[in-house]
Short mmCIF file of C-alpha atoms in Angstrom, two decimals:
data_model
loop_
_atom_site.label_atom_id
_atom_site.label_comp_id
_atom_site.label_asym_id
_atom_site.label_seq_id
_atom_site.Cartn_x
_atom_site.Cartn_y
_atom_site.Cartn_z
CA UNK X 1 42.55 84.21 10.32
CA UNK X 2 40.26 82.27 12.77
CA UNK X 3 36.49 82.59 13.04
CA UNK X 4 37.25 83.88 16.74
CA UNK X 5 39.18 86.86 15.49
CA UNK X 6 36.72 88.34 13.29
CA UNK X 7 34.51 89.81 16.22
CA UNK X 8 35.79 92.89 16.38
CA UNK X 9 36.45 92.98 12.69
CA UNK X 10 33.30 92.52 11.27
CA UNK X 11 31.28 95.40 11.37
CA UNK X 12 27.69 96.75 9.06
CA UNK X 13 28.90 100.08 7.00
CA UNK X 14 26.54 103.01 7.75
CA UNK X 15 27.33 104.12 4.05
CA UNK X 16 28.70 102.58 1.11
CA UNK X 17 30.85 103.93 -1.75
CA UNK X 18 29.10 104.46 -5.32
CA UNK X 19 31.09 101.33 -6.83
CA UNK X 20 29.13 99.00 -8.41
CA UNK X 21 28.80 94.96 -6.61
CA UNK X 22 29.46 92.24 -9.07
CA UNK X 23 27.14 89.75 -9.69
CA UNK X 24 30.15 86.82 -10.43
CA UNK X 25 31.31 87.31 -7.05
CA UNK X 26 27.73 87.60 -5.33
CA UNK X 27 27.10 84.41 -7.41
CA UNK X 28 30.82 82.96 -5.93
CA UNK X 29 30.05 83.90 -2.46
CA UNK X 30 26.58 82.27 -2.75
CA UNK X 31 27.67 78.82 -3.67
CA UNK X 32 30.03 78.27 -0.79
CA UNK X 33 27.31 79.87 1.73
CA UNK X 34 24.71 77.42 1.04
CA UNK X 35 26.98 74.90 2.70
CA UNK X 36 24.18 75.49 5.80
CA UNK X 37 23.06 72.49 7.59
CA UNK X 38 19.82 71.61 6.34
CA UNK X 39 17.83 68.17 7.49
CA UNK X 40 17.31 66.02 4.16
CA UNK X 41 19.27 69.12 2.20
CA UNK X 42 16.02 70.15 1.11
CA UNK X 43 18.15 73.48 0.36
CA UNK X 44 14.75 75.85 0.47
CA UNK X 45 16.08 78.87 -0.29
CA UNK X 46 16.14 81.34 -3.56
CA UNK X 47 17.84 84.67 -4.27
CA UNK X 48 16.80 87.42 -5.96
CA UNK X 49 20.19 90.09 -7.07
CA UNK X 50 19.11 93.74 -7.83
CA UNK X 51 21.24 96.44 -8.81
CA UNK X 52 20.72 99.67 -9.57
CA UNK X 53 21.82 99.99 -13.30
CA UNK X 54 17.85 99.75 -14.05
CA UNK X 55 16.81 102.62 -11.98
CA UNK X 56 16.53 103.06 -7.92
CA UNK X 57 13.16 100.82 -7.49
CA UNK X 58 13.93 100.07 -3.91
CA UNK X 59 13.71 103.61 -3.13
CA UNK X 60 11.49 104.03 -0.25
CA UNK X 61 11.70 100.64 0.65
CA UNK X 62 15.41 100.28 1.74
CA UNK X 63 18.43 102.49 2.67
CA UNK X 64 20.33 103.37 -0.59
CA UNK X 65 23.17 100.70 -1.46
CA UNK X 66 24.88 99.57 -4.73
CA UNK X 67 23.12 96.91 -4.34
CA UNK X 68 20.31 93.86 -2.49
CA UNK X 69 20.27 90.65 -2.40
CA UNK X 70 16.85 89.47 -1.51
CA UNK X 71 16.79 85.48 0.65
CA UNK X 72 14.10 83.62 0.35
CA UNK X 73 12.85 80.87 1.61
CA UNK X 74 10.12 78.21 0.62
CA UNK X 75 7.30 77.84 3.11
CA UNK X 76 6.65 74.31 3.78
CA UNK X 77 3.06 73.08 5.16
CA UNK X 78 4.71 71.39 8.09
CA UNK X 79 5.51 73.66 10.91
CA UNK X 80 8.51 71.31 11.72
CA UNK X 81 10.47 71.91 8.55
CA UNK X 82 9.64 75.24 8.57
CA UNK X 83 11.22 76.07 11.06
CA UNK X 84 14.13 73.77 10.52
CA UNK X 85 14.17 75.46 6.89
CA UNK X 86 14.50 79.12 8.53
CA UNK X 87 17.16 77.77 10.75
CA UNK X 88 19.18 76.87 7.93
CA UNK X 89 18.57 80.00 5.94
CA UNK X 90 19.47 82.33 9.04
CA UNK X 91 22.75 80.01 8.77
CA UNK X 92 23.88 80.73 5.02
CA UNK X 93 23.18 84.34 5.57
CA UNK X 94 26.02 84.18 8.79
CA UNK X 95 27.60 82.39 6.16
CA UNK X 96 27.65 84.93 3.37
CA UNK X 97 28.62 87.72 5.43
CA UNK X 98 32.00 85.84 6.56
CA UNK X 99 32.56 85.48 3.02
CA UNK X 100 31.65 88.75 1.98
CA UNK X 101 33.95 90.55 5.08
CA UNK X 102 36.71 88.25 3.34
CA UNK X 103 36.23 89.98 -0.11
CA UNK X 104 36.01 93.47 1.75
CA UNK X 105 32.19 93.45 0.82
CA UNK X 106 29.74 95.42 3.56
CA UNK X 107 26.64 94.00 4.10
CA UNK X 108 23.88 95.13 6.27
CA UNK X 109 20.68 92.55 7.05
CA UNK X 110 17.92 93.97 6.97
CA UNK X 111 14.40 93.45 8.03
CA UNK X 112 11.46 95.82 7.07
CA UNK X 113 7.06 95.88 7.02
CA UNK X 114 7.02 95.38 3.17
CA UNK X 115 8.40 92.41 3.34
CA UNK X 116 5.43 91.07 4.65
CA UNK X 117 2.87 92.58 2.18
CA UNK X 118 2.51 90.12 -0.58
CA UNK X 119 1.41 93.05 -3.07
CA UNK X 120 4.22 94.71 -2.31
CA UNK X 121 6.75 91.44 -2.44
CA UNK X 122 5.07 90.32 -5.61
CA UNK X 123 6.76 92.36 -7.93
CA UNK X 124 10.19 91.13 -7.20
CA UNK X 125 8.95 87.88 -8.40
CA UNK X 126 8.27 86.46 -5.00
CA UNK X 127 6.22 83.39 -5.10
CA UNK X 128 2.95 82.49 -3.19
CA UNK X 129 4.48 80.11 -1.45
CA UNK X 130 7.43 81.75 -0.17
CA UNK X 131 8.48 84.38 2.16
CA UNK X 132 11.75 86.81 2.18
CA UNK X 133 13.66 85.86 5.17
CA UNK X 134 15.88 89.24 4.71
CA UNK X 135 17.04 91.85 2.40
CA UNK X 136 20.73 92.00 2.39
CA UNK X 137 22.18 95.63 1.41
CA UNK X 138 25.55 95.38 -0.66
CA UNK X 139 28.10 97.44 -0.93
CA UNK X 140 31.64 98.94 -0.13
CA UNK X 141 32.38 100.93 2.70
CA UNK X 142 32.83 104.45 2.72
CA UNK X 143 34.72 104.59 5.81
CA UNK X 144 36.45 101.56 7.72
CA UNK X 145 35.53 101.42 11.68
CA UNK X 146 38.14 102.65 14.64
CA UNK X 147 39.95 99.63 15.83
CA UNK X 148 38.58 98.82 19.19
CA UNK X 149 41.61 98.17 21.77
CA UNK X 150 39.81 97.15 24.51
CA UNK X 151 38.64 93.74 25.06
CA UNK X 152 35.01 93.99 25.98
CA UNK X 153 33.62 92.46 29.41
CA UNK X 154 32.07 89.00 28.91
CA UNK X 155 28.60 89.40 29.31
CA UNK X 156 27.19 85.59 27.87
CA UNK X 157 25.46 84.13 30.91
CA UNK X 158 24.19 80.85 30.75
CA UNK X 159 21.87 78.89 33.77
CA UNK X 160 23.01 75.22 34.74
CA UNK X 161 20.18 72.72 35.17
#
């Protein structure tokens, strides 16, 4: 299949079924997504895997799922590699949910406020120097999408200088 095919195809699941997400193949799909262009493959990102087998602790913090998969990413001093560094890490995200969609694994990205309380991130083990880019939601899909027969209008606009 070709990347350009997979438009239509991928899709977030609104709910997932109560099968649990294995950590081997979260692990499998992470090592090929960190293929992300990074300048001087400073590689600044870290993972944290939950599942629920210890209890629902994300309760209240994110939609139910089997399970999350919490990116973060270092926070260098310079502004320039920075921002470089969440380039990349938006990049090996895209790149885990092509992989994922290829295993018939549903992710949804999410973003939410207690990501960006560092009493509340703390206790996932995030560091003082680091920051959770996203929390990705895991899981299978309950239901597969309609398939979409008509071709959507092309709505990209770009201005020439």
């Amino acid at each position: 299949m070709k990347l350009s095919e997979l438009e239509g195809d991928m899709h977030t699941p609104s709910e997932f079924l109560d099968r649990p997400v294995s950590q081997e193949l979260i692990l499998e799909l992470l090592n090929h997504a960190v293929w992300a262009p990074n300048d001087e493959l400073r590689e600044p990102w870290r993972f944290i895997f939950a599942d629920n087998r210890y209890g629902d602790f994300m309760q209240g913090l994110q939609e139910q799922a089997p399970a999350y998969l919490l990116v973060l990413m270092k926070e260098e001093a310079d502004q320039h590699k920075r921002e470089e560094d969440f380039a990349a890490v938006c990049c090996l995200i895209q790149n885990f949910r092509f992989l994922a969609h290829e295993q018939g694994l549903g992710v949804r990205c999410t973003l939410h406020d207690w990501m960006y309380d560092p009493s509340r991130t703390e206790m996932f083990g995030v560091l003082s120097n680091e920051r959770i880019v996203a929390v990705l939601e895991l899981g299978y899909g309950a239901s597969q999408p309609k398939e979409n027969t008509e071709l959507p209008e092309d709505e990209l606009h770009f201005e020439l200088l």
